[in-house]
Amino acid sequence: MTLHRTARTVLLAGAAVLPALAAVHAAPVVSTFGPLRNRFMPRLSGQGRAGHAALTFDDGPDHLSTPHFLRLLDARRVHATFFLLGSMAVRSPALVREMTAAGHEIALHGWAHRPLLVRGPAATYDDLARAHDTVTGITGVPPRLFRPPYGVMTAGAYLACRRLGLTPVLWTTWGEDWRKRATPASVHDTVARDLRGGGTILLHDSDCTSATGSWRNTLGALPRILDTCHERGLEVGPLGEHGWPDPAHRGSGRTPALRMP
């Protein structure tokens, strides 16, 4: 076989393989469709014990907004799970430690809020590992839970989670509180529409990837959301009190490479 024919054969084989690899990488994206996920992937949706609702926040910590949520939750004697961005945590390490000391559960939202679908396995692992090491260095406790940006899981994300000892978890109901047109009433009503026992609520304590000032609508809606949970007989708390992660879950034992002050 000539060099020309060999090269042509390799290129044709690559052209056939690459779409297949891309399809494998993107296959978990089907989990982003809420109704399908809630029905067929209950654990990934964050469905836990029936009399409990898990309260979770994404995109923090933000020194301008997160303290307001911490004060409200403290006044209501409620703990939550905060999915932190590593790029935000590194800016406010003292705030992360304050959240931990207050009894809130610290989880990962990755380093940067970019879709994992456009990243390969190596880049995905690097992003999660950087966030994992940063948060572990700040709190002294390795995080156990991961929520991908935009709720988009990929094969690479699952592999990275496995290596880092992370359990991916999404949500069963959200407030659509990132939208410019959101109001405290709309955030509450959107959460309440799909609120069920055993469900996981997604809100945002930062507007770093949302409409400017949108966190104020979330903060305004939060007391009524907590009241609605109470009226429906639901205890509210973090995912760690929700049956997450599985009792059999074990951390990776990975030593963090980065220590923050």
Coordinates of C-alpha atoms in Angstrom, one line a residue, residues 18 38 40 83 143 155 168 175-176 190 194 201 211 234 261:
L18 CA -15.0 10.6 15.5
N38 CA -37.3 12.5 37.0
F40 CA -36.3 7.2 34.7
F83 CA -22.8 23.9 44.7
P143 CA -16.8 17.6 48.5
A155 CA -19.4 10.6 29.5
P168 CA -23.5 13.7 40.3
G175 CA -37.3 28.4 40.2
E176 CA -36.1 29.7 36.9
T190 CA -42.3 27.7 39.6
D194 CA -43.2 20.5 40.8
I201 CA -35.0 22.3 44.7
A211 CA -29.5 38.3 35.0
L234 CA -41.8 18.5 54.2
P261 CA -5.4 30.5 52.7

